[in-house]
Amino acid sequence: MAASTAAPLPQYEAVIGLEIHAQLQTASKIFCGCSTAFGAPPNSHVCPVCLGFPGALPVLNGAAVDFAICAGLALGCRINESSVFARKNYFYPDLPKGYQISQYELPIAVDGAVEFTMPSDSAQGRHVRVGITRAHMEEDAGKSLHEGFTDSDRKTYVDYNRSGVPLIEIVTEPDLRSAADAAEFFTRLRALLVWLGVNDGNMEEGSLRCDANVSIRLRGNPTLGTKAEVKNLNSFRFLQKAIEYEIERQTDLLEEGGRVVQETRLWDAAAGVTVSMRSKEEAHDYRYFPEPDLPRVHADPARVDRIRVAMPELPPVRRQRFVADYRLPDYDATQLTESRAMSEYFEAAVHAGAPAKAVSNWMMGDLARVLKERRLDIACSPVPAARLAGLLSLIERGTISGAIAKTVFETMVATGRTADDIVKAEGLTQIDDESAIVGLIQGVLDANADAVAAYRGGKTTTFGFLVGQVMKQAAGKANPKRVNELLKRALDS
Ligand code: ADP
Ligand code: ZN
Ligand code: MG
């Protein structure tokens, strides 16, 4: 390969469309009562329906439909009042029926869009709009196990636990123009689905997978170039790297006078390249036809409204409300609405009486650090929102100083006790009393005659040193503002 530039040559433009498979968070499978729990022993969550036994009848799981409608609404889609399941025929060991039940001509959700601003692209941030062509429901296939058995060199095993797990496939318009935009879009989409509770966002377990369709064309050319599809990218980094690689590969091909062939490719993470899996000529004819064993899916307006009303406030709306209601900087509001759990923690702390900006600072500072160290989600924070509020109220009321609050917080993390408790038990209440502080100051002035003389001789930088000495005598508990005032008065008198 010639040049190794991540961006296409300036005369070329990359065109990218994504297809995302997201597992819907139902307890049971889409057409039977088997569990969807991850990690069970192979073939322990199976029955005649999801093993594809002849004559076993599928029954649609209504909860999966509700999740699909919820996702569709959040993606700005129109929900089809009536949608249809079809049989997509192909033969593969992990597909026991010889066909996959999937929505085809009439999917449940169509014509949506996701909009966002690219971070730190420029001071303004570039606006990106990605059309959502469709979102349709389908069942997952089983999983072929090529490794891990003594006879894996000769045999492939199949685990059907995943067969029949409900999925939604989200198909975008070819609106993306760079690997970075595609990765950002996928990040936002994941956050949205997790926020809604539609998907758990776990890419390692395969609950969220992405296929990237990539083509190149001369800038200004209105027609699309021939695309290659890179299958099953299961991390943001792989998605970005695979697209970058494809853009480079296709650009080089065109530059050398060749042409891109339409094909399916796989990302080889170890080698950092995409490799051809099958060309479109070998592609399947899926011979779709309506699934005769399932009635049409009904998403009548009442059902859609019920789901709409029950939906949580969405991230961009919540972000704006945080700015408006709590006077937070946009930066803070953006950080706090990265996840629903985080935004809920914030509001719970504020409702418990803590000042909004202080909650935000602590969440982005000490709390974020502790959660990261302990690899904990904020929902499992060792310091729940109401307790953080308790700590912040003590600072607000002047009971403890900001410096003491930091150590109290560490004790809260370590012991699970309340701030009140710790402050009382350890006598950490701030010394505000004038005579007590003056007494400490006098002691420090007596013990540091040289520094005092230097200060009085014009070397005012020793002031900070003397403040430090007083705070040390007070074990950090003196109100620093009072110490400053009273020390200045004592020195200048
Ligand atoms: P196919 O028939 O191969 O499945 P579709 O038209 O259904 O192709 O599109 C599948 C995905 O590929 C969509 O996300 C779409 O936006 C994207 N796509 C289609 N054509 C192109 C292209 N020329 N370049 C990049 N992406 C494309
Ligand atoms: Zn089953
Ligand atoms: Mg297609």
Coordinates of C-alpha atoms and ligand atoms in Angstrom, one line a residue:
M1 CA 0.0 0.0 0.0
A2 CA 1.4 3.4 -1.0
A3 CA 0.5 6.4 1.2
S4 CA -0.5 5.8 4.8
T5 CA -2.8 8.7 5.3
A6 CA -5.9 8.2 7.5
A7 CA -7.7 10.9 5.5
P8 CA -8.5 10.4 1.8
L9 CA -6.6 12.5 -0.7
P10 CA -8.3 15.9 -1.0
Q11 CA -10.0 15.2 -4.3
Y12 CA -11.7 12.1 -2.8
E13 CA -14.6 12.0 -0.3
A14 CA -15.4 9.0 1.9
V15 CA -19.1 7.9 2.2
I16 CA -20.1 5.7 5.1
G17 CA -23.3 4.1 6.2
L18 CA -23.6 1.9 9.3
E19 CA -25.8 -1.1 10.2
I20 CA -26.0 -1.6 13.9
H21 CA -27.4 -4.7 15.6
A22 CA -28.5 -4.1 19.2
Q23 CA -29.9 -6.7 21.5
L24 CA -33.2 -5.7 23.0
Q25 CA -33.1 -6.1 26.8
T26 CA -36.0 -8.6 27.3
A27 CA -35.7 -11.4 29.8
S28 CA -36.8 -14.0 27.3
K29 CA -36.2 -14.6 23.6
I30 CA -38.2 -13.0 20.8
F31 CA -40.3 -16.0 19.8
C32 CA -40.1 -18.4 22.8
G33 CA -39.8 -18.3 26.6
C34 CA -36.1 -19.2 26.8
S35 CA -33.9 -16.9 28.8
T36 CA -31.6 -14.4 27.2
A37 CA -29.1 -14.3 30.0
F38 CA -25.5 -14.2 28.9
G39 CA -22.9 -16.6 30.0
A40 CA -25.0 -19.7 30.7
P41 CA -23.5 -23.2 29.8
P42 CA -23.8 -23.8 26.0
N43 CA -27.2 -25.0 24.8
S44 CA -28.9 -24.6 28.2
H45 CA -31.3 -21.9 27.1
V46 CA -32.9 -23.7 24.2
C47 CA -36.3 -25.2 23.2
P48 CA -37.9 -26.6 20.1
V49 CA -38.7 -23.1 18.8
C50 CA -35.2 -21.5 19.0
L51 CA -33.7 -24.8 17.9
G52 CA -35.8 -24.7 14.8
F53 CA -37.6 -28.0 15.2
P54 CA -40.2 -28.5 12.5
G55 CA -43.7 -27.6 13.7
A56 CA -42.6 -25.5 16.6
L57 CA -44.5 -22.3 16.5
P58 CA -43.0 -18.9 17.2
V59 CA -45.0 -16.5 19.4
L60 CA -43.9 -12.8 19.4
N61 CA -42.6 -11.3 22.6
G62 CA -44.5 -8.1 23.2
A63 CA -41.8 -6.6 25.4
A64 CA -39.4 -6.8 22.4
V65 CA -41.8 -4.9 20.3
D66 CA -42.1 -2.2 23.0
F67 CA -38.3 -1.8 23.2
A68 CA -38.2 -1.5 19.4
I69 CA -40.8 1.2 19.3
C70 CA -39.0 3.0 22.1
A71 CA -35.7 2.9 20.2
G72 CA -37.5 4.0 17.0
L73 CA -39.1 7.0 18.7
A74 CA -35.8 8.0 20.2
L75 CA -34.2 7.9 16.8
G76 CA -36.8 10.2 15.5
C77 CA -38.5 7.5 13.4
R78 CA -42.0 7.1 12.2
I79 CA -43.5 4.0 13.7
N80 CA -45.4 1.8 11.2
E81 CA -48.7 0.9 12.7
S82 CA -48.5 -2.5 11.1
S83 CA -45.2 -4.2 10.3
V84 CA -44.3 -7.6 9.0
F85 CA -41.9 -10.4 9.8
A86 CA -40.3 -12.3 6.9
R87 CA -38.2 -15.4 6.4
K88 CA -34.6 -14.6 5.2
N89 CA -33.4 -17.9 3.8
Y90 CA -29.8 -19.0 4.0
F91 CA -27.9 -22.1 5.2
Y92 CA -25.5 -21.8 8.0
P93 CA -24.7 -24.1 11.0
D94 CA -25.7 -21.5 13.6
L95 CA -29.1 -20.9 11.9
P96 CA -31.1 -24.1 12.8
K97 CA -34.2 -23.3 10.8
G98 CA -32.3 -22.6 7.6
Y99 CA -33.9 -19.1 7.7
Q100 CA -33.8 -16.1 10.0
I101 CA -37.0 -14.4 11.0
S102 CA -36.5 -10.7 10.2
Q103 CA -38.5 -7.7 9.2
Y104 CA -37.8 -6.8 5.6
E105 CA -40.3 -4.9 3.4
L106 CA -42.3 -3.4 6.3
P107 CA -40.0 -2.6 9.3
I108 CA -41.4 -1.3 12.5
A109 CA -39.6 2.1 12.3
V110 CA -38.5 4.3 9.4
D111 CA -37.2 7.7 8.4
G112 CA -35.5 9.0 11.5
A113 CA -32.3 11.0 12.2
V114 CA -29.6 11.5 14.8
E115 CA -27.9 14.9 15.1
F116 CA -24.9 15.9 17.1
T117 CA -22.0 18.3 17.3
M118 CA -18.5 16.9 16.8
P119 CA -16.5 17.8 19.9
S120 CA -13.3 19.9 19.7
D121 CA -13.3 19.9 15.9
S122 CA -13.3 23.7 16.0
A123 CA -14.3 26.3 18.5
Q124 CA -17.9 26.1 17.1
G125 CA -18.1 22.3 16.8
R126 CA -19.3 20.9 13.5
H127 CA -22.9 19.8 13.2
V128 CA -23.5 16.3 11.9
R129 CA -26.9 14.8 10.8
V130 CA -27.2 11.1 10.2
G131 CA -30.5 9.9 8.6
I132 CA -31.9 6.6 10.0
T133 CA -33.3 4.7 7.1
R134 CA -35.0 2.1 9.1
A135 CA -34.9 0.1 12.3
H136 CA -36.3 -3.5 12.2
M137 CA -36.7 -6.4 14.5
E138 CA -35.1 -9.7 14.0
E139 CA -33.8 -12.8 15.8
D140 CA -30.2 -13.5 16.5
A141 CA -28.5 -16.6 15.3
G142 CA -26.5 -19.1 17.3
K143 CA -22.8 -19.0 17.8
S144 CA -20.2 -21.3 16.1
L145 CA -17.4 -22.2 18.5
H146 CA -14.2 -22.8 16.4
E147 CA -11.9 -23.0 19.4
G148 CA -11.6 -24.4 22.9
F149 CA -12.2 -28.1 22.4
T150 CA -9.7 -30.9 22.1
D151 CA -11.0 -31.7 18.6
S152 CA -11.4 -28.1 17.5
D153 CA -8.9 -28.7 14.7
R154 CA -11.5 -31.1 13.2
K155 CA -14.8 -29.9 14.5
T156 CA -16.9 -26.8 15.0
Y157 CA -19.4 -26.8 17.9
V158 CA -22.5 -24.6 18.0
D159 CA -24.1 -22.9 21.0
Y160 CA -27.7 -22.0 20.4
N161 CA -28.3 -20.0 23.6
R162 CA -28.2 -16.8 21.5
S163 CA -30.5 -18.3 18.8
G164 CA -33.7 -16.3 19.0
V165 CA -32.4 -13.4 21.1
P166 CA -34.3 -10.3 20.1
L167 CA -32.4 -7.7 18.0
I168 CA -33.1 -4.4 16.5
E169 CA -31.1 -3.6 13.4
I170 CA -30.6 0.1 12.8
V171 CA -29.6 1.1 9.3
T172 CA -28.3 4.6 8.6
E173 CA -28.3 6.6 5.4
P174 CA -24.9 7.0 3.8
D175 CA -24.5 10.3 5.5
L176 CA -21.2 9.9 7.3
R177 CA -18.0 11.3 5.8
S178 CA -15.1 10.2 8.1
A179 CA -14.1 7.5 10.4
A180 CA -14.1 9.9 13.4
D181 CA -17.7 11.0 12.6
A182 CA -18.7 7.4 12.3
A183 CA -17.1 6.5 15.7
E184 CA -18.7 9.5 17.3
F185 CA -22.1 8.6 15.9
F186 CA -21.8 5.0 17.2
T187 CA -20.8 6.3 20.6
R188 CA -23.8 8.5 20.7
L189 CA -26.1 5.8 19.5
R190 CA -24.8 3.4 22.1
A191 CA -25.3 6.0 24.9
L192 CA -28.8 6.6 23.7
L193 CA -29.8 3.0 23.6
V194 CA -28.3 2.4 27.1
W195 CA -30.0 5.6 28.4
L196 CA -33.3 4.2 27.2
G197 CA -32.7 0.8 28.8
V198 CA -33.2 -0.8 25.3
N199 CA -29.7 -2.2 25.2
D200 CA -26.9 -2.9 27.7
G201 CA -24.2 -1.5 25.5
N202 CA -22.0 -4.5 26.2
M203 CA -19.9 -4.9 23.0
E204 CA -17.6 -7.6 24.3
E205 CA -20.6 -9.8 25.0
G206 CA -21.9 -9.0 21.5
S207 CA -25.1 -7.1 22.6
L208 CA -24.1 -4.3 20.3
R209 CA -22.4 -4.9 16.9
C210 CA -21.7 -2.6 14.0
D211 CA -21.2 -3.2 10.2
A212 CA -19.6 -0.3 8.3
N213 CA -20.3 0.3 4.6
V214 CA -17.6 2.4 3.0
S215 CA -17.1 3.9 -0.4
I216 CA -15.0 6.6 -2.0
R217 CA -15.9 9.1 -4.7
L218 CA -14.5 12.2 -6.3
R219 CA -15.5 15.2 -4.3
G220 CA -18.5 16.9 -5.8
N221 CA -19.7 13.7 -7.6
P222 CA -23.3 13.2 -6.7
T223 CA -23.4 9.4 -7.4
L224 CA -22.1 6.9 -4.8
G225 CA -19.1 4.8 -5.4
T226 CA -19.0 1.0 -5.0
K227 CA -19.0 0.1 -1.4
A228 CA -17.3 -2.6 0.7
E229 CA -19.0 -3.7 3.9
V230 CA -16.9 -4.5 7.0
K231 CA -18.8 -6.9 9.2
N232 CA -19.0 -7.2 13.0
L233 CA -17.0 -4.4 14.4
N234 CA -17.4 -4.7 18.2
S235 CA -15.5 -1.7 19.5
F236 CA -15.4 2.0 18.8
R237 CA -11.7 1.7 18.1
F238 CA -12.1 -1.2 15.6
L239 CA -14.9 0.7 13.9
Q240 CA -12.7 3.8 13.4
K241 CA -9.6 1.8 12.4
A242 CA -11.4 -0.4 10.0
I243 CA -13.0 2.6 8.3
E244 CA -9.7 4.4 8.1
Y245 CA -8.1 1.4 6.6
E246 CA -10.9 1.0 4.0
I247 CA -10.7 4.6 3.0
E248 CA -7.0 4.3 2.5
R249 CA -7.3 0.9 0.6
Q250 CA -10.0 2.2 -1.7
T251 CA -8.2 5.5 -2.3
D252 CA -5.0 3.7 -3.3
L253 CA -7.0 1.3 -5.6
L254 CA -8.6 4.2 -7.4
E255 CA -5.3 6.1 -7.6
E256 CA -3.7 3.1 -9.2
G257 CA -6.4 3.0 -11.8
G258 CA -8.2 0.0 -10.3
R259 CA -11.8 -0.2 -9.1
V260 CA -13.4 -1.2 -5.8
V261 CA -15.4 -4.4 -5.9
Q262 CA -18.5 -4.8 -3.9
E263 CA -17.8 -7.3 -1.2
T264 CA -18.0 -8.2 2.4
R265 CA -14.8 -7.8 4.4
L266 CA -13.7 -8.7 7.9
W267 CA -11.5 -6.6 10.3
D268 CA -8.4 -8.5 11.3
A269 CA -7.6 -6.7 14.6
A270 CA -4.2 -8.3 15.1
A271 CA -3.0 -7.3 11.6
G272 CA -4.8 -4.0 11.5
V273 CA -6.3 -4.7 8.0
T274 CA -9.6 -5.7 6.5
V275 CA -9.7 -8.9 4.5
S276 CA -12.2 -10.1 1.9
M277 CA -14.8 -12.6 3.1
R278 CA -17.1 -12.9 0.1
S279 CA -17.7 -10.9 -3.0
K280 CA -21.2 -9.8 -4.0
E281 CA -21.3 -12.2 -6.9
E282 CA -21.2 -15.0 -4.3
A283 CA -23.7 -13.2 -2.2
H284 CA -26.9 -14.9 -1.1
D285 CA -30.2 -14.6 -2.6
Y286 CA -32.2 -14.6 0.6
R287 CA -35.6 -15.4 -1.1
Y288 CA -37.5 -13.4 1.5
F289 CA -41.2 -14.1 1.9
P290 CA -43.6 -13.2 4.7
E291 CA -43.4 -15.4 7.8
P292 CA -46.6 -17.5 7.6
D293 CA -46.5 -18.5 11.3
L294 CA -46.6 -14.9 12.7
P295 CA -49.3 -12.3 12.4
R296 CA -48.5 -8.7 11.5
V297 CA -47.1 -6.6 14.4
H298 CA -49.5 -4.0 15.6
A299 CA -48.1 -0.7 16.9
D300 CA -51.4 1.2 17.2
P301 CA -51.2 4.9 18.2
A302 CA -52.3 4.1 21.8
R303 CA -49.5 1.7 22.2
V304 CA -46.9 4.1 20.7
D305 CA -48.2 6.9 23.0
R306 CA -48.0 4.8 26.1
I307 CA -44.4 4.1 25.3
R308 CA -43.7 7.7 24.4
V309 CA -45.1 8.9 27.7
A310 CA -43.1 6.4 29.7
M311 CA -39.8 7.3 27.9
P312 CA -37.1 9.0 30.0
E313 CA -36.2 12.6 29.1
L314 CA -33.6 12.3 26.4
P315 CA -30.0 13.5 26.8
P316 CA -30.1 16.7 24.7
V317 CA -33.3 17.8 26.4
R318 CA -31.9 17.0 29.9
R319 CA -28.7 18.8 29.1
Q320 CA -30.5 22.0 28.1
R321 CA -32.7 21.8 31.2
F322 CA -29.6 21.4 33.5
V323 CA -28.2 24.7 32.0
A324 CA -31.6 26.5 32.3
D325 CA -32.7 25.2 35.7
Y326 CA -29.4 24.9 37.6
R327 CA -27.4 27.6 35.8
L328 CA -24.7 25.0 35.0
P329 CA -22.1 25.8 32.3
D330 CA -22.8 23.9 29.1
Y331 CA -19.6 21.9 29.6
D332 CA -20.9 20.6 33.0
A333 CA -24.3 19.8 31.6
T334 CA -22.8 17.8 28.8
Q335 CA -20.6 15.8 31.1
L336 CA -23.5 15.1 33.5
T337 CA -25.8 13.9 30.8
E338 CA -23.3 11.4 29.4
S339 CA -25.3 8.7 31.1
R340 CA -28.7 8.6 32.6
A341 CA -27.4 7.3 35.9
M342 CA -25.0 10.2 36.2
S343 CA -27.7 12.8 35.4
E344 CA -30.0 11.1 38.0
Y345 CA -27.3 11.2 40.6
F346 CA -26.8 14.9 40.0
E347 CA -30.4 15.7 40.4
A348 CA -30.9 13.5 43.4
A349 CA -28.0 15.4 45.2
V350 CA -29.4 18.8 44.2
H351 CA -32.9 17.8 45.4
A352 CA -31.3 16.7 48.7
G353 CA -30.3 20.3 49.1
A354 CA -26.7 20.6 47.7
P355 CA -25.7 23.6 45.5
A356 CA -25.8 22.5 41.9
K357 CA -22.4 23.7 40.8
A358 CA -20.7 22.1 43.9
V359 CA -22.4 18.8 43.1
S360 CA -21.2 19.0 39.5
N361 CA -17.6 19.8 40.6
W362 CA -17.5 16.9 43.0
M363 CA -19.0 14.5 40.5
M364 CA -16.4 15.5 37.9
G365 CA -13.6 15.6 40.4
D366 CA -13.3 13.4 43.5
L367 CA -16.3 11.2 42.9
A368 CA -15.2 10.5 39.3
R369 CA -11.8 9.6 40.5
V370 CA -13.0 7.2 43.2
L371 CA -15.4 5.5 40.7
K372 CA -12.7 5.1 38.2
E373 CA -10.2 3.7 40.7
R374 CA -12.8 1.2 41.9
R375 CA -14.2 0.5 38.4
L376 CA -17.7 1.3 39.7
D377 CA -20.7 2.6 37.8
I378 CA -22.2 5.7 39.5
A379 CA -25.3 3.7 40.2
C380 CA -23.2 1.7 42.7
S381 CA -21.3 4.7 44.1
P382 CA -19.9 4.1 47.6
V383 CA -21.2 7.6 48.4
P384 CA -24.9 7.9 47.3
A385 CA -26.2 11.2 46.1
A386 CA -28.0 12.1 49.3
R387 CA -24.8 11.6 51.3
L388 CA -22.7 13.7 48.9
A389 CA -25.4 16.3 49.4
G390 CA -24.9 16.0 53.2
L391 CA -21.2 16.6 52.9
L392 CA -21.7 19.6 50.6
S393 CA -24.2 21.1 53.0
L394 CA -21.6 21.0 55.7
I395 CA -19.3 23.1 53.5
E396 CA -22.1 25.4 52.5
R397 CA -23.0 26.1 56.2
G398 CA -19.4 26.7 57.1
T399 CA -19.3 23.7 59.4
I400 CA -16.2 22.3 57.7
S401 CA -13.7 23.8 55.3
G402 CA -13.3 22.6 51.7
A403 CA -9.9 21.0 52.6
I404 CA -11.4 19.0 55.5
A405 CA -14.3 18.0 53.2
K406 CA -11.8 16.2 51.0
T407 CA -10.6 14.0 53.9
V408 CA -14.2 13.5 55.1
F409 CA -15.1 12.3 51.6
E410 CA -12.3 9.8 51.6
T411 CA -13.6 8.5 55.0
M412 CA -17.1 8.3 53.6
V413 CA -15.8 6.2 50.7
A414 CA -13.8 3.9 52.9
T415 CA -16.4 3.4 55.7
G416 CA -19.8 4.2 54.2
R417 CA -20.5 6.6 57.1
T418 CA -22.3 9.9 56.7
A419 CA -20.4 13.2 56.6
D420 CA -22.2 14.4 59.7
D421 CA -21.2 11.3 61.6
I422 CA -17.6 11.6 60.7
V423 CA -17.3 15.3 61.4
K424 CA -18.9 14.9 64.8
A425 CA -17.0 11.7 65.8
E426 CA -13.6 13.1 64.7
G427 CA -14.2 16.7 65.9
L428 CA -13.6 18.1 62.5
T429 CA -15.9 21.1 62.9
Q430 CA -14.3 24.2 61.5
I431 CA -12.8 26.6 64.0
D432 CA -14.7 29.9 63.3
D433 CA -14.4 31.3 66.7
E434 CA -12.3 34.5 66.7
S435 CA -10.7 34.1 70.0
A436 CA -9.6 30.5 69.2
I437 CA -8.1 31.6 65.9
V438 CA -6.4 34.6 67.5
G439 CA -4.9 32.3 70.1
L440 CA -3.4 30.1 67.4
I441 CA -2.1 33.1 65.5
Q442 CA -0.3 34.4 68.5
G443 CA 1.4 31.1 69.1
V444 CA 2.6 31.0 65.5
L445 CA 3.8 34.7 65.6
D446 CA 5.8 33.9 68.8
A447 CA 7.4 30.8 67.3
N448 CA 8.3 32.5 64.0
A449 CA 9.8 35.8 64.9
D450 CA 12.1 35.8 61.9
A451 CA 9.3 35.4 59.4
V452 CA 7.3 38.1 61.2
A453 CA 10.2 40.5 61.0
A454 CA 10.7 39.7 57.4
Y455 CA 7.1 40.4 56.6
R456 CA 7.1 43.6 58.6
G457 CA 10.3 44.6 56.7
G458 CA 8.4 44.4 53.4
K459 CA 8.8 40.7 52.4
T460 CA 5.1 40.1 52.2
T461 CA 5.5 36.6 50.6
T462 CA 6.1 35.2 54.1
F463 CA 2.4 35.8 54.7
G464 CA 1.4 32.6 53.0
F465 CA 3.9 30.7 55.1
L466 CA 2.4 32.1 58.3
V467 CA -1.1 31.2 57.1
G468 CA 0.1 27.7 56.5
Q469 CA 1.6 27.5 60.0
V470 CA -1.7 28.6 61.6
M471 CA -3.7 26.1 59.5
K472 CA -1.2 23.4 60.6
Q473 CA -1.8 24.3 64.3
A474 CA -5.5 24.1 63.7
A475 CA -5.1 20.7 62.0
G476 CA -6.7 22.2 58.9
K477 CA -9.9 23.0 60.7
A478 CA -9.7 26.8 60.9
N479 CA -11.8 28.8 58.6
P480 CA -9.1 29.9 56.1
K481 CA -10.9 33.2 55.3
R482 CA -11.0 34.1 59.0
V483 CA -7.3 33.1 59.4
N484 CA -6.3 35.4 56.6
E485 CA -8.2 38.4 58.0
L486 CA -7.1 37.9 61.6
L487 CA -3.5 37.2 60.7
K488 CA -3.3 40.3 58.5
R489 CA -4.8 42.3 61.4
A490 CA -2.2 40.9 63.9
L491 CA 0.8 41.5 61.6
D492 CA -0.2 45.0 60.6
S493 CA -1.0 46.2 64.1
Ligands
ADP1 P1 -27.2 -3.6 0.5 O1 -28.3 -3.8 -0.5 O2 -25.9 -4.0 0.1 O3 -27.6 -4.2 1.9 P2 -28.3 -1.0 1.3 O4 -28.6 -0.1 0.2 O5 -29.3 -1.8 1.9 O6 -27.1 -2.0 0.7 O7 -27.4 -0.2 2.4 C1 -26.8 -0.9 3.4 C2 -26.0 0.2 4.2 O8 -25.0 0.6 3.3 C3 -26.8 1.4 4.6 O9 -26.3 1.9 5.9 C4 -26.4 2.4 3.5 O10 -26.4 3.8 4.0 C5 -25.0 2.0 3.2 N1 -24.6 2.3 1.8 C6 -25.3 2.1 0.7 N2 -24.6 2.4 -0.4 C7 -23.4 2.9 0.0 C8 -22.3 3.4 -0.6 N3 -22.2 3.5 -1.9 N4 -21.3 3.9 0.2 C9 -21.3 3.8 1.5 N5 -22.4 3.3 2.1 C10 -23.4 2.9 1.4
ZN2 ZN -36.4 -21.3 23.0
MG3 MG -29.7 -3.8 2.6

